[in-house]
């Protein structure tokens, strides 16, 4: 194919493809029930179906509610799709191939054929350091450790390194101008350096589903099968969007802000034609700008907070001129596209049948309580909503490893580290958003510090002395942390969001648990502890394991039990199995250890 590619479908972004100069291979078709859906090489099932106008492809177990894309990064499991008669896959992560067939929502889930016996992967491969997560922190940590002589294995769920911030289009898209979509070339440079580095092994498209102590280190079990044995672990698992429930938030067409941006940046596909961007925080501006530049009609950006709060933190803001220039750049794009930016506004309801057709916007009091009266409400016709209220650190793996956590400003758990990324568990390091949300620049600095620290610790017999470079990185880290603290103060989540809910509003999307059932558990059954509420309502027990509903559920429990504003979401985040995997994978890992091989299963004494 030559020139600009053919772009079949309703929502595939011609503007984004043209800007990036993509030249993918020949389009092909995948089966979707009796229909044929066009797809491009490297495109995910979720993007191909969305581009063709298919917004939902699954129904929930109990209420038969439609489900499609939501988080866009594999955290929520809303987009599960049976493919080729096998078990469901996450459509947002799984690339389609010629001849694939997917089941529409009306079709019963297929009974998969018994898979052939899996080959014994053999003993775990040995490395010095495992870096989990290939975002800004993981990339920096892996290169810093490898450059200092450590054998590094880098494990990441994405098809390409970069994480959510440095998300890149698939290689088969053949983007000749990727900088048009991602001006920061850090990920491309890091990917090239990692690929060429003789001491780095990259495991893309895989996650760590379990971790256990082993002789002189740790064993990490991978979702692709097999395991790795390492002397130390750097956890750089990042964060996902904090989503707050409101009536209709589970309709197809409601995306997290990061999920909508990932669909455009990673797949060059629009989440909808008429899009509302809402929530709070600095992410709203680049999301709206990305959508507008890709060809969507952005109806407005609605921030529940007000920028006047920056007046209290001007010293912190003035020390980061680059951030101010970046915000001004996005505002110029919004002005060029005539996109209004409104404050103390929120999407308090989404309306539609099989997908979003309209939203209700409400003017808010300072505590986010909707102001009474029809004059403070407005209904907009829209087919997509991107909502984000900050981020939730991905602490599942460090909790499984026993790392200590503390509440962040929103009351959500983050990992405790020293100034170089060492956690409370010897041999485990953490960097980036998992230690506290602060952005890509801070994550990269922390990743480099952690990579340097782990290399020094493994190479030395005693505590490694700090170098001048370490000191400079620590000073920069402290400065960036102060800016992150300012952001947390300017864009807090206020308690009045609970006033958006009614009794039928789902709090747990996976298990379809409404607010009324949670109130019944708290008020009538005295189940005020998170685990007790999980057992009585099943909230937080679905496929996402509380990643999406956990923060909101913890806040509702604290308010319902009279515990005040304090929120402890840690009990909803910790679990021995970090990521959902088939039972066969767990069974294979739990086999009795073979003394001849010297490895350990999950039930071994090494645990």
Coordinates of C-alpha atoms in Angstrom, one line a residue:
X1 CA 0.0 0.0 0.0
X2 CA 1.3 3.4 -0.9
X3 CA 0.4 6.9 0.3
X4 CA -2.2 7.5 3.0
X5 CA -3.8 4.2 4.0
X6 CA -7.4 3.3 3.3
X7 CA -9.3 4.0 6.5
X8 CA -12.5 1.9 6.6
X9 CA -14.8 2.3 9.5
X10 CA -16.6 5.1 11.3
X11 CA -14.1 6.2 14.0
X12 CA -10.6 5.4 12.6
X13 CA -8.8 8.7 12.7
X14 CA -7.7 9.8 9.2
X15 CA -6.2 13.0 10.8
X16 CA -4.0 11.0 13.2
X17 CA -2.9 8.6 10.6
X18 CA -2.0 11.4 8.2
X19 CA -0.1 13.4 10.9
X20 CA 1.9 10.3 11.8
X21 CA 2.5 9.4 8.2
X22 CA 1.4 5.8 8.7
X23 CA 1.8 3.2 5.9
X24 CA 0.4 0.0 7.4
X25 CA 0.2 -3.2 5.5
X26 CA -3.0 -4.4 3.6
X27 CA -6.2 -4.2 5.7
X28 CA -7.8 -7.5 6.4
X29 CA -11.1 -8.7 7.9
X30 CA -12.0 -10.4 11.1
X31 CA -15.3 -12.2 11.8
X32 CA -17.7 -10.8 14.3
X33 CA -20.7 -13.1 14.3
X34 CA -22.1 -13.0 10.8
X35 CA -20.4 -9.6 10.1
X36 CA -17.0 -8.9 8.7
X37 CA -15.0 -6.2 10.4
X38 CA -12.1 -4.4 8.7
X39 CA -8.8 -4.3 10.7
X40 CA -5.3 -3.0 10.1
X41 CA -2.1 -4.9 10.9
X42 CA -1.2 -4.2 14.6
X43 CA -4.7 -3.1 15.5
X44 CA -6.3 -4.4 18.6
X45 CA -9.8 -6.0 18.6
X46 CA -11.1 -3.1 20.6
X47 CA -9.8 -0.5 18.2
X48 CA -11.0 -2.4 15.1
X49 CA -14.5 -2.9 16.6
X50 CA -14.7 0.7 17.8
X51 CA -13.6 2.0 14.4
X52 CA -16.4 0.0 12.8
X53 CA -19.0 1.6 15.1
X54 CA -19.3 -1.4 17.5
X55 CA -19.3 -0.1 21.0
X56 CA -20.2 -3.1 23.0
X57 CA -19.5 -6.8 22.6
X58 CA -20.2 -8.4 25.9
X59 CA -23.1 -8.6 28.4
X60 CA -22.8 -8.8 32.1
X61 CA -23.8 -12.0 33.9
X62 CA -26.6 -10.7 36.0
X63 CA -28.2 -7.6 34.5
X64 CA -27.2 -8.2 30.8
X65 CA -25.7 -4.7 30.7
X66 CA -23.6 -3.9 27.6
X67 CA -19.8 -3.6 28.0
X68 CA -17.0 -2.5 25.8
X69 CA -13.9 -0.4 26.2
X70 CA -13.4 1.6 29.4
X71 CA -9.9 1.9 30.8
X72 CA -8.1 1.0 27.6
X73 CA -5.0 -0.3 29.4
X74 CA -6.1 -3.7 30.6
X75 CA -7.0 -2.8 34.2
X76 CA -10.8 -3.0 34.2
X77 CA -11.5 -6.2 32.1
X78 CA -14.7 -4.6 30.8
X79 CA -13.7 -5.3 27.2
X80 CA -13.4 -9.1 27.5
X81 CA -14.1 -10.7 24.1
X82 CA -14.2 -14.4 23.2
X83 CA -11.9 -15.0 20.2
X84 CA -11.6 -18.1 18.0
X85 CA -13.7 -20.2 20.3
X86 CA -11.3 -19.8 23.2
X87 CA -11.4 -18.0 26.5
X88 CA -12.1 -14.2 26.5
X89 CA -9.2 -11.9 25.9
X90 CA -8.8 -8.2 26.8
X91 CA -9.8 -6.5 23.5
X92 CA -7.9 -3.3 24.4
X93 CA -4.6 -5.2 24.5
X94 CA -5.0 -8.1 22.1
X95 CA -4.0 -7.6 18.4
X96 CA -6.3 -9.0 15.7
X97 CA -4.9 -11.2 13.0
X98 CA -6.4 -12.3 9.6
X99 CA -8.9 -15.1 10.0
X100 CA -9.7 -14.3 13.7
X101 CA -13.3 -14.6 14.7
X102 CA -14.9 -12.9 17.7
X103 CA -18.2 -13.6 19.4
X104 CA -20.9 -10.8 19.5
X105 CA -22.7 -10.1 22.7
X106 CA -25.8 -12.1 21.7
X107 CA -23.7 -15.3 21.2
X108 CA -23.3 -17.6 24.1
X109 CA -19.8 -17.9 25.5
X110 CA -18.1 -20.7 23.6
X111 CA -17.0 -23.8 25.3
X112 CA -13.3 -23.8 24.5
X113 CA -11.6 -27.0 23.4
X114 CA -9.3 -28.6 25.9
X115 CA -5.9 -27.1 25.2
X116 CA -3.0 -29.4 24.5
X117 CA -0.7 -30.1 27.4
X118 CA 1.6 -27.2 27.9
X119 CA 5.3 -27.8 27.5
X120 CA 7.3 -27.7 30.7
X121 CA 8.9 -24.3 30.5
X122 CA 11.8 -25.7 32.5
X123 CA 13.5 -23.9 35.4
X124 CA 13.1 -20.2 35.8
X125 CA 15.7 -18.2 33.8
X126 CA 18.1 -16.3 36.0
X127 CA 18.8 -12.5 35.9
X128 CA 20.2 -10.0 38.3
X129 CA 17.3 -7.6 38.2
X130 CA 13.7 -7.7 37.1
X131 CA 12.1 -4.4 36.2
X132 CA 8.3 -4.7 36.2
X133 CA 6.7 -2.0 34.0
X134 CA 8.2 -0.2 31.0
X135 CA 6.9 3.3 31.5
X136 CA 9.2 6.3 32.2
X137 CA 10.3 4.9 35.6
X138 CA 10.9 1.3 34.3
X139 CA 12.8 2.4 31.2
X140 CA 15.1 4.6 33.2
X141 CA 15.6 1.9 35.9
X142 CA 16.4 -0.9 33.4
X143 CA 18.9 1.2 31.5
X144 CA 20.6 2.5 34.6
X145 CA 21.0 -1.0 36.1
X146 CA 22.1 -2.6 32.8
X147 CA 24.7 0.2 32.1
X148 CA 26.2 -0.7 35.4
X149 CA 26.7 -4.4 34.5
X150 CA 23.5 -6.0 35.8
X151 CA 21.6 -8.6 33.7
X152 CA 18.1 -7.1 33.5
X153 CA 14.7 -8.6 32.5
X154 CA 12.1 -5.9 31.7
X155 CA 8.5 -7.2 31.9
X156 CA 5.6 -5.1 30.6
X157 CA 2.0 -5.7 29.5
X158 CA 2.2 -3.4 26.5
X159 CA 3.2 -4.4 23.0
X160 CA 5.9 -1.7 23.0
X161 CA 7.9 0.0 25.8
X162 CA 6.8 3.4 26.9
X163 CA 3.8 2.9 29.3
X164 CA 0.8 5.1 29.1
X165 CA 2.7 8.4 28.9
X166 CA 5.0 7.4 26.0
X167 CA 2.4 5.2 24.3
X168 CA 3.4 4.6 20.6
X169 CA 1.4 3.3 17.6
X170 CA 2.1 -0.4 16.8
X171 CA 5.1 -1.1 14.6
X172 CA 2.9 -2.5 11.8
X173 CA 1.3 1.0 11.4
X174 CA 4.7 2.1 9.9
X175 CA 4.5 5.6 11.4
X176 CA 7.1 7.7 9.6
X177 CA 6.4 10.7 11.8
X178 CA 5.7 9.3 15.3
X179 CA 6.8 12.5 16.8
X180 CA 3.6 14.1 15.5
X181 CA 1.7 12.0 18.0
X182 CA 4.3 11.8 20.8
X183 CA 6.7 14.8 20.6
X184 CA 8.8 13.5 23.5
X185 CA 11.2 11.0 21.8
X186 CA 12.2 9.5 25.2
X187 CA 10.4 6.2 24.6
X188 CA 11.7 5.7 21.1
X189 CA 15.3 6.4 22.2
X190 CA 14.9 4.2 25.2
X191 CA 13.4 1.4 23.2
X192 CA 16.3 1.5 20.7
X193 CA 18.8 1.5 23.6
X194 CA 17.1 -1.4 25.3
X195 CA 16.9 -3.5 22.1
X196 CA 20.6 -3.0 21.5
X197 CA 21.7 -3.5 25.0
X198 CA 23.4 -7.0 25.5
X199 CA 22.3 -7.2 29.2
X200 CA 18.6 -6.4 28.7
X201 CA 15.9 -9.0 27.9
X202 CA 12.5 -7.5 27.1
X203 CA 9.3 -9.5 27.8
X204 CA 6.5 -7.5 26.1
X205 CA 2.8 -8.4 26.4
X206 CA 3.3 -10.1 29.7
X207 CA 2.6 -9.3 33.3
X208 CA 3.8 -10.7 36.6
X209 CA 0.9 -12.6 38.2
X210 CA 2.6 -13.8 41.3
X211 CA 5.9 -13.3 43.2
X212 CA 7.6 -15.3 45.9
X213 CA 10.9 -15.3 47.8
X214 CA 13.5 -17.7 46.5
X215 CA 17.0 -18.6 47.4
X216 CA 19.1 -15.4 47.1
X217 CA 16.2 -13.4 45.5
X218 CA 12.7 -13.8 44.1
X219 CA 10.8 -15.9 41.6
X220 CA 8.3 -13.9 39.4
X221 CA 5.6 -15.9 37.5
X222 CA 4.6 -14.5 34.2
X223 CA 1.2 -14.5 32.5
X224 CA 2.8 -15.9 29.3
X225 CA 3.9 -19.0 31.2
X226 CA 7.1 -19.7 32.9
X227 CA 9.0 -17.7 35.5
X228 CA 12.1 -15.7 36.1
X229 CA 14.5 -15.9 39.0
X230 CA 16.1 -12.6 40.0
X231 CA 18.3 -11.2 42.8
X232 CA 16.3 -8.0 43.0
X233 CA 13.1 -6.5 41.7
X234 CA 12.3 -2.9 40.7
X235 CA 8.6 -2.3 40.7
X236 CA 7.6 0.4 38.2
X237 CA 3.9 -0.6 37.7
X238 CA 2.7 2.9 37.3
X239 CA -0.9 3.9 37.9
X240 CA -4.4 3.8 36.3
X241 CA -7.1 6.4 36.2
X242 CA -9.2 7.1 39.3
X243 CA -12.8 6.8 38.1
X244 CA -15.7 7.9 40.3
X245 CA -19.1 6.4 39.7
X246 CA -22.1 8.3 38.5
X247 CA -25.5 7.1 37.0
X248 CA -24.7 5.6 33.6
X249 CA -20.9 5.4 34.0
X250 CA -20.9 1.8 32.9
X251 CA -22.5 2.6 29.5
X252 CA -20.3 1.9 26.5
X253 CA -18.9 5.2 25.4
X254 CA -17.8 6.2 28.9
X255 CA -14.0 6.0 29.0
X256 CA -11.4 6.9 31.5
X257 CA -9.5 10.0 30.4
X258 CA -6.4 7.9 29.9
X259 CA -8.3 5.2 28.1
X260 CA -9.6 7.6 25.5
X261 CA -6.1 9.1 25.0
X262 CA -4.6 5.6 24.7
X263 CA -7.1 4.7 22.0
X264 CA -6.1 7.7 20.0
X265 CA -2.3 7.7 20.6
X266 CA -1.9 4.0 20.5
X267 CA -4.4 2.9 17.9
X268 CA -5.3 6.2 16.0
X269 CA -9.0 5.5 16.7
X270 CA -11.5 8.0 18.1
X271 CA -13.6 7.0 21.1
X272 CA -16.5 8.9 19.5
X273 CA -17.5 11.8 17.3
X274 CA -18.9 14.1 20.0
X275 CA -16.9 13.8 23.1
X276 CA -17.1 15.4 26.6
X277 CA -13.9 15.5 28.7
X278 CA -14.6 15.9 32.5
X279 CA -13.1 15.2 35.9
X280 CA -10.3 17.1 37.5
X281 CA -6.5 17.5 37.0
X282 CA -4.0 18.6 34.4
X283 CA -4.6 15.4 32.3
X284 CA -7.9 16.8 31.0
X285 CA -6.1 19.4 28.8
X286 CA -3.8 17.0 26.8
X287 CA -6.7 14.5 26.5
X288 CA -9.0 17.1 25.0
X289 CA -6.2 18.4 22.7
X290 CA -5.3 14.9 21.5
X291 CA -9.0 14.2 20.7
X292 CA -9.5 17.5 18.9
X293 CA -6.3 17.2 16.8
X294 CA -7.3 13.6 15.9
X295 CA -10.7 14.8 14.5
X296 CA -13.2 14.5 17.3
X297 CA -15.6 17.3 18.2
X298 CA -14.8 18.0 21.8
X299 CA -17.9 19.6 23.3
X300 CA -16.0 21.0 26.3
X301 CA -13.5 20.4 29.2
X302 CA -15.3 20.4 32.6
X303 CA -13.1 20.5 35.7
X304 CA -14.8 20.0 39.0
X305 CA -12.1 22.1 40.7
X306 CA -11.1 25.7 40.0
X307 CA -7.6 27.0 38.9
X308 CA -7.8 29.8 41.5
X309 CA -6.4 27.3 43.9
X310 CA -3.0 27.7 42.2
X311 CA -2.7 31.2 43.8
X312 CA -1.8 29.4 47.0
X313 CA 0.9 27.4 45.4
X314 CA 2.5 30.0 43.0
X315 CA 6.1 29.4 44.2
X316 CA 5.8 25.7 43.3
X317 CA 4.3 26.5 39.9
X318 CA 6.8 29.2 39.0
X319 CA 9.7 26.8 39.5
X320 CA 8.4 24.6 36.7
X321 CA 8.3 26.9 33.6
X322 CA 8.2 23.8 31.3
X323 CA 5.0 22.6 32.8
X324 CA 3.4 26.1 32.4
X325 CA 4.5 26.2 28.8
X326 CA 3.0 22.7 28.2
X327 CA -0.3 23.8 29.7
X328 CA -0.3 26.9 27.6
X329 CA 0.3 24.8 24.5
X330 CA -2.7 22.7 25.1
X331 CA -4.9 25.7 25.9
X332 CA -3.9 27.2 22.5
X333 CA -5.0 24.0 20.8
X334 CA -8.3 24.1 22.6
X335 CA -8.8 27.8 21.6
X336 CA -8.0 27.0 18.0
X337 CA -10.7 24.3 18.0
X338 CA -13.1 26.6 20.0
X339 CA -13.4 24.1 22.8
X340 CA -14.7 25.7 26.0
X341 CA -13.1 25.1 29.4
X342 CA -15.4 25.3 32.4
X343 CA -14.7 25.0 36.1
X344 CA -16.7 23.7 39.0
X345 CA -18.7 21.5 36.5
X346 CA -19.0 17.7 36.4
X347 CA -20.7 15.0 34.4
X348 CA -23.2 13.7 37.0
X349 CA -25.0 11.3 34.7
X350 CA -24.7 9.5 31.3
X351 CA -27.8 8.6 29.4
X352 CA -28.5 6.0 26.7
X353 CA -29.5 2.4 25.9
X354 CA -26.7 0.4 24.3
X355 CA -24.3 3.3 24.7
X356 CA -23.9 6.9 25.6
X357 CA -26.3 9.3 23.8
X358 CA -26.2 12.3 26.2
X359 CA -24.7 13.5 29.5
X360 CA -26.0 15.7 32.3
X361 CA -23.6 18.4 33.4
X362 CA -24.0 20.1 36.8
X363 CA -22.6 23.2 38.4
X364 CA -20.9 22.3 41.7
X365 CA -20.4 23.9 45.1
X366 CA -16.7 24.0 46.2
X367 CA -17.1 20.6 47.9
X368 CA -18.5 19.2 44.6
X369 CA -22.1 18.9 45.8
X370 CA -24.3 19.6 42.8
X371 CA -26.1 22.9 43.2
X372 CA -29.9 22.5 43.4
X373 CA -32.2 23.6 40.7
X374 CA -32.7 23.0 37.0
X375 CA -30.8 26.1 36.0
X376 CA -27.6 24.6 37.3
X377 CA -28.0 21.5 35.1
X378 CA -27.4 21.1 31.4
X379 CA -27.9 18.1 29.0
X380 CA -25.5 17.6 26.1
X381 CA -25.9 15.2 23.2
X382 CA -22.7 13.2 23.1
X383 CA -21.6 9.7 22.1
X384 CA -18.4 9.5 24.2
X385 CA -17.3 10.7 27.6
X386 CA -13.7 10.8 28.9
X387 CA -13.6 11.1 32.7
X388 CA -10.6 11.2 35.1
X389 CA -10.1 12.3 38.7
X390 CA -6.5 11.6 39.2
X391 CA -4.7 8.3 39.4
X392 CA -4.5 5.1 41.5
X393 CA -1.1 3.6 42.1
X394 CA -0.6 0.0 40.9
X395 CA 0.5 -1.4 44.3
X396 CA -0.7 -5.0 43.8
X397 CA 2.8 -6.4 43.2
X398 CA 4.6 -4.6 46.0
X399 CA 1.8 -5.6 48.4
X400 CA 2.2 -9.2 47.3
X401 CA 6.0 -8.8 48.0
X402 CA 5.2 -7.4 51.5
X403 CA 6.3 -3.8 50.9
X404 CA 5.0 -1.2 53.4
X405 CA 2.6 1.5 52.1
X406 CA 1.3 4.8 53.3
X407 CA -1.8 6.8 52.2
X408 CA -1.2 9.4 49.5
X409 CA -3.1 12.8 49.7
X410 CA -6.2 11.1 48.4
X411 CA -6.0 8.4 51.0
X412 CA -4.9 5.7 48.5
X413 CA -1.9 3.4 49.2
X414 CA 1.5 4.2 47.7
X415 CA 4.8 2.3 48.4
X416 CA 7.2 3.7 51.0
X417 CA 10.8 4.1 49.7
X418 CA 14.0 5.8 50.8
X419 CA 15.6 8.5 48.7
X420 CA 17.0 5.9 46.3
X421 CA 13.9 3.7 45.8
X422 CA 14.6 1.0 48.4
X423 CA 11.4 -0.3 49.9
X424 CA 10.9 -2.0 53.3
X425 CA 11.7 -5.4 51.8
X426 CA 15.3 -6.1 51.1
X427 CA 15.9 -6.6 47.4
X428 CA 12.7 -4.8 46.3
X429 CA 12.9 -1.3 44.9
X430 CA 10.1 0.9 43.6
X431 CA 9.9 4.0 41.4
X432 CA 7.5 6.2 39.6
X433 CA 3.7 6.5 40.2
X434 CA 3.6 3.5 42.5
X435 CA 5.5 5.6 45.1
X436 CA 3.2 8.5 44.6
X437 CA 1.7 10.1 41.5
X438 CA 3.9 12.9 40.1
X439 CA 4.2 12.7 36.3
X440 CA 6.6 11.3 33.8
X441 CA 9.6 13.6 34.6
X442 CA 9.5 12.6 38.3
X443 CA 9.0 8.9 37.4
X444 CA 12.1 8.9 35.1
X445 CA 14.3 10.5 37.8
X446 CA 13.1 8.0 40.4
X447 CA 13.6 5.1 37.9
X448 CA 17.2 6.2 37.3
X449 CA 17.8 6.5 41.1
X450 CA 16.4 3.0 41.7
X451 CA 18.4 1.5 38.8
X452 CA 21.6 3.0 40.2
X453 CA 20.8 1.9 43.7
X454 CA 20.0 -1.7 42.8
X455 CA 23.2 -2.0 40.7
X456 CA 25.3 -0.5 43.5
X457 CA 23.7 -2.8 46.1
X458 CA 24.2 -5.9 44.1
X459 CA 27.8 -5.1 43.3
X460 CA 28.9 -4.0 46.7
X461 CA 29.4 -5.9 50.0
X462 CA 28.2 -2.9 52.0
X463 CA 26.2 0.2 51.6
X464 CA 27.2 2.0 48.4
X465 CA 28.4 5.6 48.8
X466 CA 26.3 8.3 47.1
X467 CA 27.8 9.9 44.0
X468 CA 27.5 13.5 42.8
X469 CA 25.1 12.3 40.2
X470 CA 23.0 10.6 42.8
X471 CA 22.9 13.8 44.8
X472 CA 21.8 15.8 41.8
X473 CA 19.1 13.3 41.0
X474 CA 17.8 13.4 44.6
X475 CA 17.6 17.2 44.6
X476 CA 15.7 17.1 41.3
X477 CA 13.4 14.4 42.8
X478 CA 12.7 16.6 45.8
X479 CA 11.8 19.6 43.6
X480 CA 9.5 17.5 41.4
X481 CA 7.9 15.9 44.5
X482 CA 7.1 19.4 45.8
X483 CA 5.4 20.2 42.5
X484 CA 3.4 16.9 42.7
X485 CA 2.3 17.9 46.2
X486 CA 1.1 21.2 44.8
X487 CA -0.9 19.4 42.1
X488 CA -2.5 17.2 44.8
X489 CA -3.6 20.3 46.7
X490 CA -5.0 22.1 43.6
X491 CA -6.9 19.1 42.2
X492 CA -8.3 17.2 45.2
X493 CA -11.2 14.8 45.1
X494 CA -14.0 16.5 47.2
X495 CA -16.6 14.5 49.2
X496 CA -19.5 16.0 47.4
X497 CA -19.2 13.6 44.5
X498 CA -21.3 11.2 46.6
X499 CA -24.2 13.5 45.9
X500 CA -24.1 12.5 42.2
X501 CA -25.2 8.9 43.1
X502 CA -28.6 7.4 43.5
X503 CA -29.4 4.0 44.9
X504 CA -29.3 2.2 41.6
X505 CA -25.9 3.6 40.6
X506 CA -23.4 0.8 40.2
X507 CA -20.3 1.1 42.4
X508 CA -18.7 -2.2 41.4
X509 CA -18.9 -2.6 37.6
X510 CA -17.7 -6.2 37.5
X511 CA -20.2 -7.7 39.9
X512 CA -22.9 -5.1 39.2
X513 CA -23.2 -4.0 42.9
X514 CA -25.3 -0.8 43.3
X515 CA -25.0 1.8 46.0
X516 CA -28.2 0.5 47.7
X517 CA -26.6 -2.9 48.4
X518 CA -23.5 -1.3 49.9
X519 CA -25.7 0.9 52.1
X520 CA -27.6 -2.2 53.2
X521 CA -24.4 -4.0 54.1
X522 CA -23.1 -1.0 56.1
X523 CA -26.3 0.2 57.8
X524 CA -28.2 -3.1 58.3
X525 CA -25.5 -5.7 58.5
X526 CA -22.8 -3.6 60.2
X527 CA -20.3 -4.7 57.6
X528 CA -18.1 -1.6 57.7
X529 CA -14.7 -3.3 57.1
X530 CA -13.7 -3.6 53.4
X531 CA -13.3 -7.3 53.4
X532 CA -16.6 -7.8 55.2
X533 CA -18.3 -5.7 52.6
X534 CA -16.7 -7.7 49.8
X535 CA -18.0 -10.9 51.3
X536 CA -21.5 -9.6 51.8
X537 CA -21.9 -7.7 48.5
X538 CA -19.2 -9.1 46.2
X539 CA -18.1 -5.6 45.5
X540 CA -14.4 -5.7 44.5
X541 CA -14.5 -9.5 43.8
X542 CA -14.8 -9.3 40.0
X543 CA -12.2 -9.6 37.3
X544 CA -10.6 -6.2 38.0
X545 CA -10.2 -7.3 41.6
X546 CA -11.2 -3.9 43.0
X547 CA -8.8 -1.8 40.9
X548 CA -11.6 0.3 39.5
X549 CA -14.2 0.4 42.3
X550 CA -11.8 0.1 45.3
X551 CA -11.1 3.8 45.9
X552 CA -14.8 4.8 45.6
X553 CA -15.9 1.9 47.7
X554 CA -13.4 2.7 50.5
X555 CA -14.6 6.3 50.5
X556 CA -18.3 5.3 50.7
X557 CA -17.5 2.9 53.6
X558 CA -15.6 5.5 55.5
X559 CA -18.5 7.9 55.1
X560 CA -21.2 5.3 55.9
X561 CA -19.5 4.0 59.0
X562 CA -18.9 7.5 60.4
X563 CA -15.1 7.0 60.2
X564 CA -14.7 10.5 58.8
X565 CA -12.7 11.5 55.7
X566 CA -10.0 8.8 56.3
X567 CA -9.9 6.2 53.6
X568 CA -7.9 3.0 53.7
X569 CA -8.1 1.2 50.4
X570 CA -5.2 -1.1 51.1
X571 CA -7.4 -4.1 52.0
X572 CA -9.0 -3.8 48.6
X573 CA -5.7 -3.8 46.7
X574 CA -3.7 -6.6 48.3
X575 CA -4.0 -10.1 46.8
X576 CA -1.7 -13.1 46.3
X577 CA -2.5 -13.4 42.6
X578 CA -1.6 -10.0 41.2
X579 CA -3.3 -10.4 37.8
X580 CA -6.1 -12.7 36.7
X581 CA -4.7 -15.9 35.0
X582 CA -6.3 -19.3 34.1
X583 CA -6.4 -21.9 36.8
X584 CA -4.2 -24.1 34.7
X585 CA -1.4 -21.5 34.9
X586 CA -1.7 -21.4 38.7
X587 CA -1.8 -25.2 38.9
X588 CA 1.4 -25.4 36.8
X589 CA 3.2 -23.0 39.0
X590 CA 2.1 -24.7 42.2
X591 CA 3.6 -28.1 41.1
X592 CA 5.8 -29.8 43.7
X593 CA 9.4 -28.6 43.3
X594 CA 11.8 -30.9 41.4
X595 CA 14.9 -31.4 43.6
X596 CA 16.9 -32.2 40.5
X597 CA 16.1 -28.8 39.0
X598 CA 16.4 -26.7 42.1
X599 CA 13.3 -24.6 41.4
X600 CA 10.4 -23.8 43.8
X601 CA 6.6 -23.9 43.2
X602 CA 4.2 -21.6 44.9
X603 CA 3.7 -24.2 47.7
X604 CA 7.4 -24.7 48.3
X605 CA 9.1 -24.0 51.6
X606 CA 10.9 -21.1 50.0
X607 CA 7.8 -19.1 50.2

